[in-house]
CSV table of C-alpha atoms in Angstrom, one decimal:
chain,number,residue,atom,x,y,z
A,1,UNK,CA,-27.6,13.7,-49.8
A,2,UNK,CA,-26.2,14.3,-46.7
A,3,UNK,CA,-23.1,16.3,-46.6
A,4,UNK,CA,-20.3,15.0,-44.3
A,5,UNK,CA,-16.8,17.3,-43.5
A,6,UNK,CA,-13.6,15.2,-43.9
A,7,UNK,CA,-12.1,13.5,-41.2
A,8,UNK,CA,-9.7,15.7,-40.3
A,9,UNK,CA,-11.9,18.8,-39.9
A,10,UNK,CA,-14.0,17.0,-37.6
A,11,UNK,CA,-10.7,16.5,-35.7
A,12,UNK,CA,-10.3,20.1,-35.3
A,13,UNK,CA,-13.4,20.4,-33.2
A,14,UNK,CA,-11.6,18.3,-30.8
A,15,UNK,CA,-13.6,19.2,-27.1
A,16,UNK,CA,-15.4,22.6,-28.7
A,17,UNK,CA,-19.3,22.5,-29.8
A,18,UNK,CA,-19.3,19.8,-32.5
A,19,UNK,CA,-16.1,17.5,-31.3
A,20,UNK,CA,-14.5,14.3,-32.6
A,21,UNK,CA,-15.4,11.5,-32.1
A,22,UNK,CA,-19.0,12.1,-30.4
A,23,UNK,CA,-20.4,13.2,-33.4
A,24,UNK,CA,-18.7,12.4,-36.5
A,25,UNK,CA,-21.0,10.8,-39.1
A,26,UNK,CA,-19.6,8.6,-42.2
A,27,UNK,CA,-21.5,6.7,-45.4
A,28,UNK,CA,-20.6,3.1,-45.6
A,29,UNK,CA,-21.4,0.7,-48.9
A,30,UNK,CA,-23.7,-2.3,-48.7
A,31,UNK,CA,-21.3,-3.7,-51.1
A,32,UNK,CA,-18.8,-6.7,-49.6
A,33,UNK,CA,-15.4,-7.1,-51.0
A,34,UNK,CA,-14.7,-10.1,-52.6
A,35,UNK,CA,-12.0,-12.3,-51.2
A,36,UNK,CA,-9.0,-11.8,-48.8
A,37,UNK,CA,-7.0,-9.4,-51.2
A,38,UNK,CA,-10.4,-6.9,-51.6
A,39,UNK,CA,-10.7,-6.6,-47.7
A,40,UNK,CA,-6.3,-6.7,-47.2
A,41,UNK,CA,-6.7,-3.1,-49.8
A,42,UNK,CA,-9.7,-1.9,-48.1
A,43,UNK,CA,-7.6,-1.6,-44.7
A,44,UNK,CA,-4.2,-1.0,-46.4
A,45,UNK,CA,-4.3,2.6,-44.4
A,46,UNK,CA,-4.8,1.6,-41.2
A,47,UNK,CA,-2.3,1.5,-38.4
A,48,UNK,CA,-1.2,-2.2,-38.2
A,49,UNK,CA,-2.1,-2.1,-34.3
A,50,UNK,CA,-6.1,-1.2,-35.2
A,51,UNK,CA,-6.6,-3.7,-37.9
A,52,UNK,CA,-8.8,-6.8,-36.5
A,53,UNK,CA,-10.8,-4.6,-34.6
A,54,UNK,CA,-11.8,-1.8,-37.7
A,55,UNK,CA,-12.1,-5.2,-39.8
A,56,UNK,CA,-14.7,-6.4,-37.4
A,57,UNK,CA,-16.4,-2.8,-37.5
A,58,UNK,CA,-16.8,-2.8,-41.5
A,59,UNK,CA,-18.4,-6.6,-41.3
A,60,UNK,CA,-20.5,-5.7,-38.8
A,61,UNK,CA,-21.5,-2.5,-41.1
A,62,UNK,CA,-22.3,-4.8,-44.1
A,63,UNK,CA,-24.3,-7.1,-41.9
A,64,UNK,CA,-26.5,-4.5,-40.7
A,65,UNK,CA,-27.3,-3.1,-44.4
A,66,UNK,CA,-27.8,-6.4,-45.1
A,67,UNK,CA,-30.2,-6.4,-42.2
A,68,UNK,CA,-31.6,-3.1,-42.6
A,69,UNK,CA,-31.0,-3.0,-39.1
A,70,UNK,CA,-28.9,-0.6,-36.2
A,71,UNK,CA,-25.9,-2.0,-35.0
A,72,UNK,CA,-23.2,-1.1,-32.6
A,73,UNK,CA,-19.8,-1.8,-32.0
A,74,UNK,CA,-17.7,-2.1,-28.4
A,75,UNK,CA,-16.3,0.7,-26.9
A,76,UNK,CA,-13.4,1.7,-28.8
A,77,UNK,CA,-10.1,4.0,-28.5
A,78,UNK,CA,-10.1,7.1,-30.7
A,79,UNK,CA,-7.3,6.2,-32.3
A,80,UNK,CA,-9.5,2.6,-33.5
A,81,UNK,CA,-12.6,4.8,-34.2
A,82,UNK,CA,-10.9,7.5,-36.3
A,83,UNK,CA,-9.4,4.3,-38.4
A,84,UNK,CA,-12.5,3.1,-38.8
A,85,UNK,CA,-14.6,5.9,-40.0
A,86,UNK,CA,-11.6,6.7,-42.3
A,87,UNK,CA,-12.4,3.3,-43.8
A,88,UNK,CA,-16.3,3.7,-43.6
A,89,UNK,CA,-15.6,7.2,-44.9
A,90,UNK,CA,-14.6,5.3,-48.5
A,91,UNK,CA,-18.3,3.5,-48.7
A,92,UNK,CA,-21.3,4.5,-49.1
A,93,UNK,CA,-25.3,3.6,-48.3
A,94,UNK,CA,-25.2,3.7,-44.6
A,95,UNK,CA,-24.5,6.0,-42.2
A,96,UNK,CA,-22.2,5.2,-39.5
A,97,UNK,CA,-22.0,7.9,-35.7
A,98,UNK,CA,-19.4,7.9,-32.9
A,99,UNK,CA,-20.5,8.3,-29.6
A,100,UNK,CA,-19.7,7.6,-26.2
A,101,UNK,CA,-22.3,9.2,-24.2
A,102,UNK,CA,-21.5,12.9,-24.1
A,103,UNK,CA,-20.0,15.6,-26.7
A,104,UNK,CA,-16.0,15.3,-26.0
A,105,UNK,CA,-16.1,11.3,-24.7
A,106,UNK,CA,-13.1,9.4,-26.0
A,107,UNK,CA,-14.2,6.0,-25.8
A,108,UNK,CA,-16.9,5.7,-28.5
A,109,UNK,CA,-19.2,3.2,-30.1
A,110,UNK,CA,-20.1,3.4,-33.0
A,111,UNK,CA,-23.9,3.0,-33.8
A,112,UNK,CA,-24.2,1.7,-38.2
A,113,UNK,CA,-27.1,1.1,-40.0
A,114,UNK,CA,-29.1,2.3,-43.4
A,115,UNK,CA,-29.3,5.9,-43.7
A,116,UNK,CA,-33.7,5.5,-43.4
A,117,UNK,CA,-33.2,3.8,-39.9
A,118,UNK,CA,-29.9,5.7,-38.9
A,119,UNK,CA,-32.1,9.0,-39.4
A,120,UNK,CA,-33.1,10.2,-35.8
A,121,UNK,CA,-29.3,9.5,-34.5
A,122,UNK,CA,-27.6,11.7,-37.1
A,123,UNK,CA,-27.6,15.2,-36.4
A,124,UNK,CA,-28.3,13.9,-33.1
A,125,UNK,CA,-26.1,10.8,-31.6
A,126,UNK,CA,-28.0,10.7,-28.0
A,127,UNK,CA,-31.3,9.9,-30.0
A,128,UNK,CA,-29.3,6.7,-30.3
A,129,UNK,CA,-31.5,4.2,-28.8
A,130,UNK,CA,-29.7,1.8,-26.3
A,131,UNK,CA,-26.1,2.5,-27.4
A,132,UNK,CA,-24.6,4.2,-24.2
A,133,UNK,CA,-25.6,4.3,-21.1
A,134,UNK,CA,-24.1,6.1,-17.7
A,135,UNK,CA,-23.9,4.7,-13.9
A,136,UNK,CA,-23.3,7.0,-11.1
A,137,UNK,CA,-20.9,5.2,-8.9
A,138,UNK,CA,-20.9,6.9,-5.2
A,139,UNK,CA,-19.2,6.5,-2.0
A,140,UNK,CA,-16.9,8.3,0.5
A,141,UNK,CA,-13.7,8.8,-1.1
A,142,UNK,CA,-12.1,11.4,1.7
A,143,UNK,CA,-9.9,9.0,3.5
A,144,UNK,CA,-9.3,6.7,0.5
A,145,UNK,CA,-9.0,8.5,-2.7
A,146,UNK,CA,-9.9,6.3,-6.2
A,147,UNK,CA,-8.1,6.9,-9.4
A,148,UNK,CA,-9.3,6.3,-12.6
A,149,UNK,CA,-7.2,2.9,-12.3
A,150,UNK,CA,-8.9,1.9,-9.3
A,151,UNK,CA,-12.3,2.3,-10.8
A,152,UNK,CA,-11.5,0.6,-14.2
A,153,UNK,CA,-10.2,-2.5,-12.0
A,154,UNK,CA,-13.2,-2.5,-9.7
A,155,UNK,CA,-15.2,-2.3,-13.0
A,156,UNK,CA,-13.5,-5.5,-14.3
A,157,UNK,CA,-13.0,-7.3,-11.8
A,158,UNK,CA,-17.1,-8.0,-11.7
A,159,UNK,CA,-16.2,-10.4,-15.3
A,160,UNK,CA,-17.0,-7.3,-17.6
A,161,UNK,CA,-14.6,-6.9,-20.5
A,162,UNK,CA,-12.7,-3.4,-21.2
A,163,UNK,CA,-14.6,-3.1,-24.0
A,164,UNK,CA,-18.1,-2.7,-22.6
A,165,UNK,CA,-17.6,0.5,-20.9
A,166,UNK,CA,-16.3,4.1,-21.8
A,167,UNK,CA,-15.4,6.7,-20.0
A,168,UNK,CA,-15.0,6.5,-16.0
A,169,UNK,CA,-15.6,10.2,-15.1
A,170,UNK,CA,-13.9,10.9,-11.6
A,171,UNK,CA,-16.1,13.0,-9.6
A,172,UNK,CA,-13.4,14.2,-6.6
A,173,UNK,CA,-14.0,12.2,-2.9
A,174,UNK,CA,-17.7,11.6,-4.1
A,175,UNK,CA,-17.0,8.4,-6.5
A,176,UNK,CA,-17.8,7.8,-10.2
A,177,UNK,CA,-19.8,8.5,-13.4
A,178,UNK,CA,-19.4,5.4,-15.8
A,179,UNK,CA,-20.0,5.3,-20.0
A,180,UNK,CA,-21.3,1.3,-20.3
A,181,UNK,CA,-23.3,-0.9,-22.7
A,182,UNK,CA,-26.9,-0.8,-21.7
A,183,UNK,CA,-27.3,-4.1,-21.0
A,184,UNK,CA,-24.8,-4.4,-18.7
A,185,UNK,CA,-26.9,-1.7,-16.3
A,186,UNK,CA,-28.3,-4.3,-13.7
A,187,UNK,CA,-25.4,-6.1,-14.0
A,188,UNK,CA,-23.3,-3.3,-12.6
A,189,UNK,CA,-26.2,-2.2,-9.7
A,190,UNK,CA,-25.5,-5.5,-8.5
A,191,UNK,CA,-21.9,-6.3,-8.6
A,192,UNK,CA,-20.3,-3.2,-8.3
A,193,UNK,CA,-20.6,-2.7,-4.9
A,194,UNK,CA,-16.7,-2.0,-3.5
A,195,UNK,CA,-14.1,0.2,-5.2
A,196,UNK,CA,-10.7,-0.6,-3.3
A,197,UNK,CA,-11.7,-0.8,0.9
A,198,UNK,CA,-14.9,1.8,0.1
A,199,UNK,CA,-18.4,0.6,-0.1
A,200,UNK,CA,-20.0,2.0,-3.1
A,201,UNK,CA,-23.3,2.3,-4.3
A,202,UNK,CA,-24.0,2.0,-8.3
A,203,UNK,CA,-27.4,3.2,-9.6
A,204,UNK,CA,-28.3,3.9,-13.7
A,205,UNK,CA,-27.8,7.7,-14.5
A,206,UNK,CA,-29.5,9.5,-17.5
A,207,UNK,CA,-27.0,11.1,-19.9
A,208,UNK,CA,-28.8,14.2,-19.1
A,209,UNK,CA,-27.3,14.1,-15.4
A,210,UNK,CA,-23.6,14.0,-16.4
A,211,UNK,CA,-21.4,16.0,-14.5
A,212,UNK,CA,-18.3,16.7,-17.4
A,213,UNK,CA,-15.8,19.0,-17.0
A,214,UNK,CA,-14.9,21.1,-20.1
A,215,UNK,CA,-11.5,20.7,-21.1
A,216,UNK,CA,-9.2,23.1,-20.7
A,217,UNK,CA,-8.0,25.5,-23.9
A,218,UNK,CA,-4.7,27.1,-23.8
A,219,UNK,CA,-3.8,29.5,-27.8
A,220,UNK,CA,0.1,29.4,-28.3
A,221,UNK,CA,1.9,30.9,-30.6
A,222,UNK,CA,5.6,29.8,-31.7
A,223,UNK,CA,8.0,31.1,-34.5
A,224,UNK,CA,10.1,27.6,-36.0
A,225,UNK,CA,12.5,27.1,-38.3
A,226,UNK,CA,10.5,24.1,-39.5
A,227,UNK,CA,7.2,21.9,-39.0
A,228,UNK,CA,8.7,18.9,-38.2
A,229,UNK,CA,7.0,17.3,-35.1
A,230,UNK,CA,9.8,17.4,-32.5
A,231,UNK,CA,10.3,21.4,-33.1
A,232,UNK,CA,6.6,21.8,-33.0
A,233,UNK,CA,5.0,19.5,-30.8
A,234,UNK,CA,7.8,20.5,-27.9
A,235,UNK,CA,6.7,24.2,-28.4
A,236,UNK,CA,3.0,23.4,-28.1
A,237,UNK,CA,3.6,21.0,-25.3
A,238,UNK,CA,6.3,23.5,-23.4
A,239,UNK,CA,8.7,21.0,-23.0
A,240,UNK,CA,12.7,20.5,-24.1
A,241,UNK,CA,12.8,19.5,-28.0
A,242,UNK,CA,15.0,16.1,-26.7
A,243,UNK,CA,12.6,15.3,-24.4
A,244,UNK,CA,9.7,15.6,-27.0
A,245,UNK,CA,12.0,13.1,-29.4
A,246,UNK,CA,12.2,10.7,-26.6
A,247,UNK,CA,8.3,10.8,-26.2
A,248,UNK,CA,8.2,9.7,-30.2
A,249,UNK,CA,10.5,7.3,-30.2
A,250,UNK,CA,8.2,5.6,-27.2
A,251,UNK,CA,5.3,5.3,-29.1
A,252,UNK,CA,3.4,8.1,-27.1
A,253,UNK,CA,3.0,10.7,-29.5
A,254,UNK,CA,0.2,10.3,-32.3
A,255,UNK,CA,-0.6,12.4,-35.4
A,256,UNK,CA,-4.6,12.4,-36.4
A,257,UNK,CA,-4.4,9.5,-33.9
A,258,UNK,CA,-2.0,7.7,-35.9
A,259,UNK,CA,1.2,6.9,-34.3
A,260,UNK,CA,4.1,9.4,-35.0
A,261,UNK,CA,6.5,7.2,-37.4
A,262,UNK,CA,9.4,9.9,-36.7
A,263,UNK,CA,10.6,13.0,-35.2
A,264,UNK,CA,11.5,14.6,-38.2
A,265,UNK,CA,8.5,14.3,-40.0
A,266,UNK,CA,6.5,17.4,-41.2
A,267,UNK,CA,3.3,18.4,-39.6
A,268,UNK,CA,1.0,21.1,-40.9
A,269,UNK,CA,-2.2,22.9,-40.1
A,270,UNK,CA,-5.5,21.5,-39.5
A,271,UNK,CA,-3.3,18.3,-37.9
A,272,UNK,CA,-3.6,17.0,-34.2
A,273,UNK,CA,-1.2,15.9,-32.0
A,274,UNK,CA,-1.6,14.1,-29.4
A,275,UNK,CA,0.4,12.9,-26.5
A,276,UNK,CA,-0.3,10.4,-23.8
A,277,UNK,CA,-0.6,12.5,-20.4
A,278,UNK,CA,-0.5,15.4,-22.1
A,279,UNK,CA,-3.6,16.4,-23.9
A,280,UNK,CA,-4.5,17.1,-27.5
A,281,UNK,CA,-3.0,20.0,-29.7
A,282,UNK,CA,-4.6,21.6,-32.4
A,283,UNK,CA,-2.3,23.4,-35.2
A,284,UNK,CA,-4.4,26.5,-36.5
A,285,UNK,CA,-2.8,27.7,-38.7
A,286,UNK,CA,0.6,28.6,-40.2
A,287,UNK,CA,2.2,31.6,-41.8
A,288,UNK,CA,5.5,32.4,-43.1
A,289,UNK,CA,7.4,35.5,-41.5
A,290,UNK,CA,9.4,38.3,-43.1
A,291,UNK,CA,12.5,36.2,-42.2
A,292,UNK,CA,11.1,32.9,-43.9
A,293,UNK,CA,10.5,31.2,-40.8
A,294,UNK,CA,6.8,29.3,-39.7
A,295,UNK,CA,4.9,31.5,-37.5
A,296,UNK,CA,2.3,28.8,-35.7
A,297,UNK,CA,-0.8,28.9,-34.3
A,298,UNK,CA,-1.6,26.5,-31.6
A,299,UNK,CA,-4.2,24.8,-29.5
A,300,UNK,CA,-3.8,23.0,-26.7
A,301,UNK,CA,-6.8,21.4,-24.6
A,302,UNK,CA,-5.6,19.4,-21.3
């Protein structure tokens, strides 16, 4: 049987040799609930906002055991992919791998099928056959610099739907490298030919030929009075405890990618916090002092 770590200490791996959610690999059951209720308590623990899609994810999962076939899904947000494989995580029968084209991508798909077909894809997701594929979108950019905004508009302003591509890697004044569905390649080459006022050229890339910068690690070390997120999160984040509060009260601050319900709630180690332009941080570990106070070690990759 093939052993899988828990969701969480896949999370800790978050942009280091074996991150989340490139790689994580999860067991899903052949068996279909039965009625509304069944399916309503098989996604009782997932974030209201994620619901519909991770449903969608666990039918399409039964129809490809069913099928003894591979399936994949869209393109999804981690915080939609780490809902799903914690529902996938509570099946068994078929194994289920998040990937998005390269180790630390954060838009993922996630390729399902029976363990016998899924074989070749899980130790290794880029044996995945047609689940991700990468564009190299190039131009001069020196006089008019594009933002990831500007290519994610040109991108769907050809008719393509968010959820067919991934990642857009910026690569400085020289353009683009784009995560998309496979079968979408030709359609890009010949559409995608303008980002803003600069011509562009779009040509398929192997995976191989990515160009991914590694993201950047920063250990901190804080002494608190308590875990609770604000106290924590502002000290990992360097920033004012009030403005940190403000940031979870907005909606921008997630827990194991699930939104953060409240300042004051308690946070420990192996959890990861996450905030939006902010980056990802890790909590290592967590010791108590002389002075029975929470000596934390942090994370933080930008």
């Amino acid at each position: 049987m093939h052993v899988v770590s828990p969701l969480a200490t896949q999370l800790l791996h978050l942009g280091q040799s074996h991150p989340w959610p490139s790689q994580i690999r999860r067991r899903c059951s052949t068996v279909v609930p039965n009625g509304a209720n069944a399916r309503e308590a098989q996604l009782q623990w997932v974030s209201p906002e994620n619901r519909k899609e991770v449903a969608l994810i666990v039918e399409q999962a039964e129809r490809a055991a069913v099928r003894w076939e591979v399936t994949c899904t869209h393109f999804y947000s981690p915080p939609v992919v780490a809902d799903a494989l914690k529902v996938l995580e509570q099946m068994s029968d078929v194994t289920a791998v998040a990937w998005g084209g390269y180790p630390q991508a954060e838009r993922c798909r996630i390729a399902m099928g029976r363990e016998d077909v899924m074989m070749p894809a899980r130790d290794d997701p880029s044996q995945l056959p047609d689940a991700v594929a990468a564009l190299d979108c190039r131009g001069n950019f020196m006089f008019d610099a594009a933002t990831h905004r500007d290519f994610l508009g040109a991108i769907l302003g050809t008719g393509v739907v968010r959820e067919k591509v991934g990642d857009i890697l910026i690569q400085g004044e020289g353009g683009a490298q784009i995560l998309v569905d496979p079968q979408l390649v030709e359609h890009f080459e010949a559409s995608l030919t303008k980002v803003r006022s600069v011509p562009v050229e779009t040509r398929a890339l192997l995976l191989s030929e990515l160009r991914v910068a590694p993201p950047r690690r920063e250990e901190i070390s804080s002494i608190e009075a308590s875990m609770r997120l604000d106290a924590v999160a502002s000290a990992g984040f360097r920033m004012s405890r009030g403005k940190m509060g403000d940031l979870i009260k907005g909606g921008d601050v997630r827990i194991n990618w699930r939104p953060a319900a409240k300042a004051s709630v308690e946070v420990k180690a192996g959890d990861v916090v996450s905030c939006a332009g902010k980056g990802r941080l890790e909590i290592v570990a967590v010791t108590m002092t002389k002075k029975e106070k929470f000596a934390v070690s942090m994370v933080r990759y930008v």
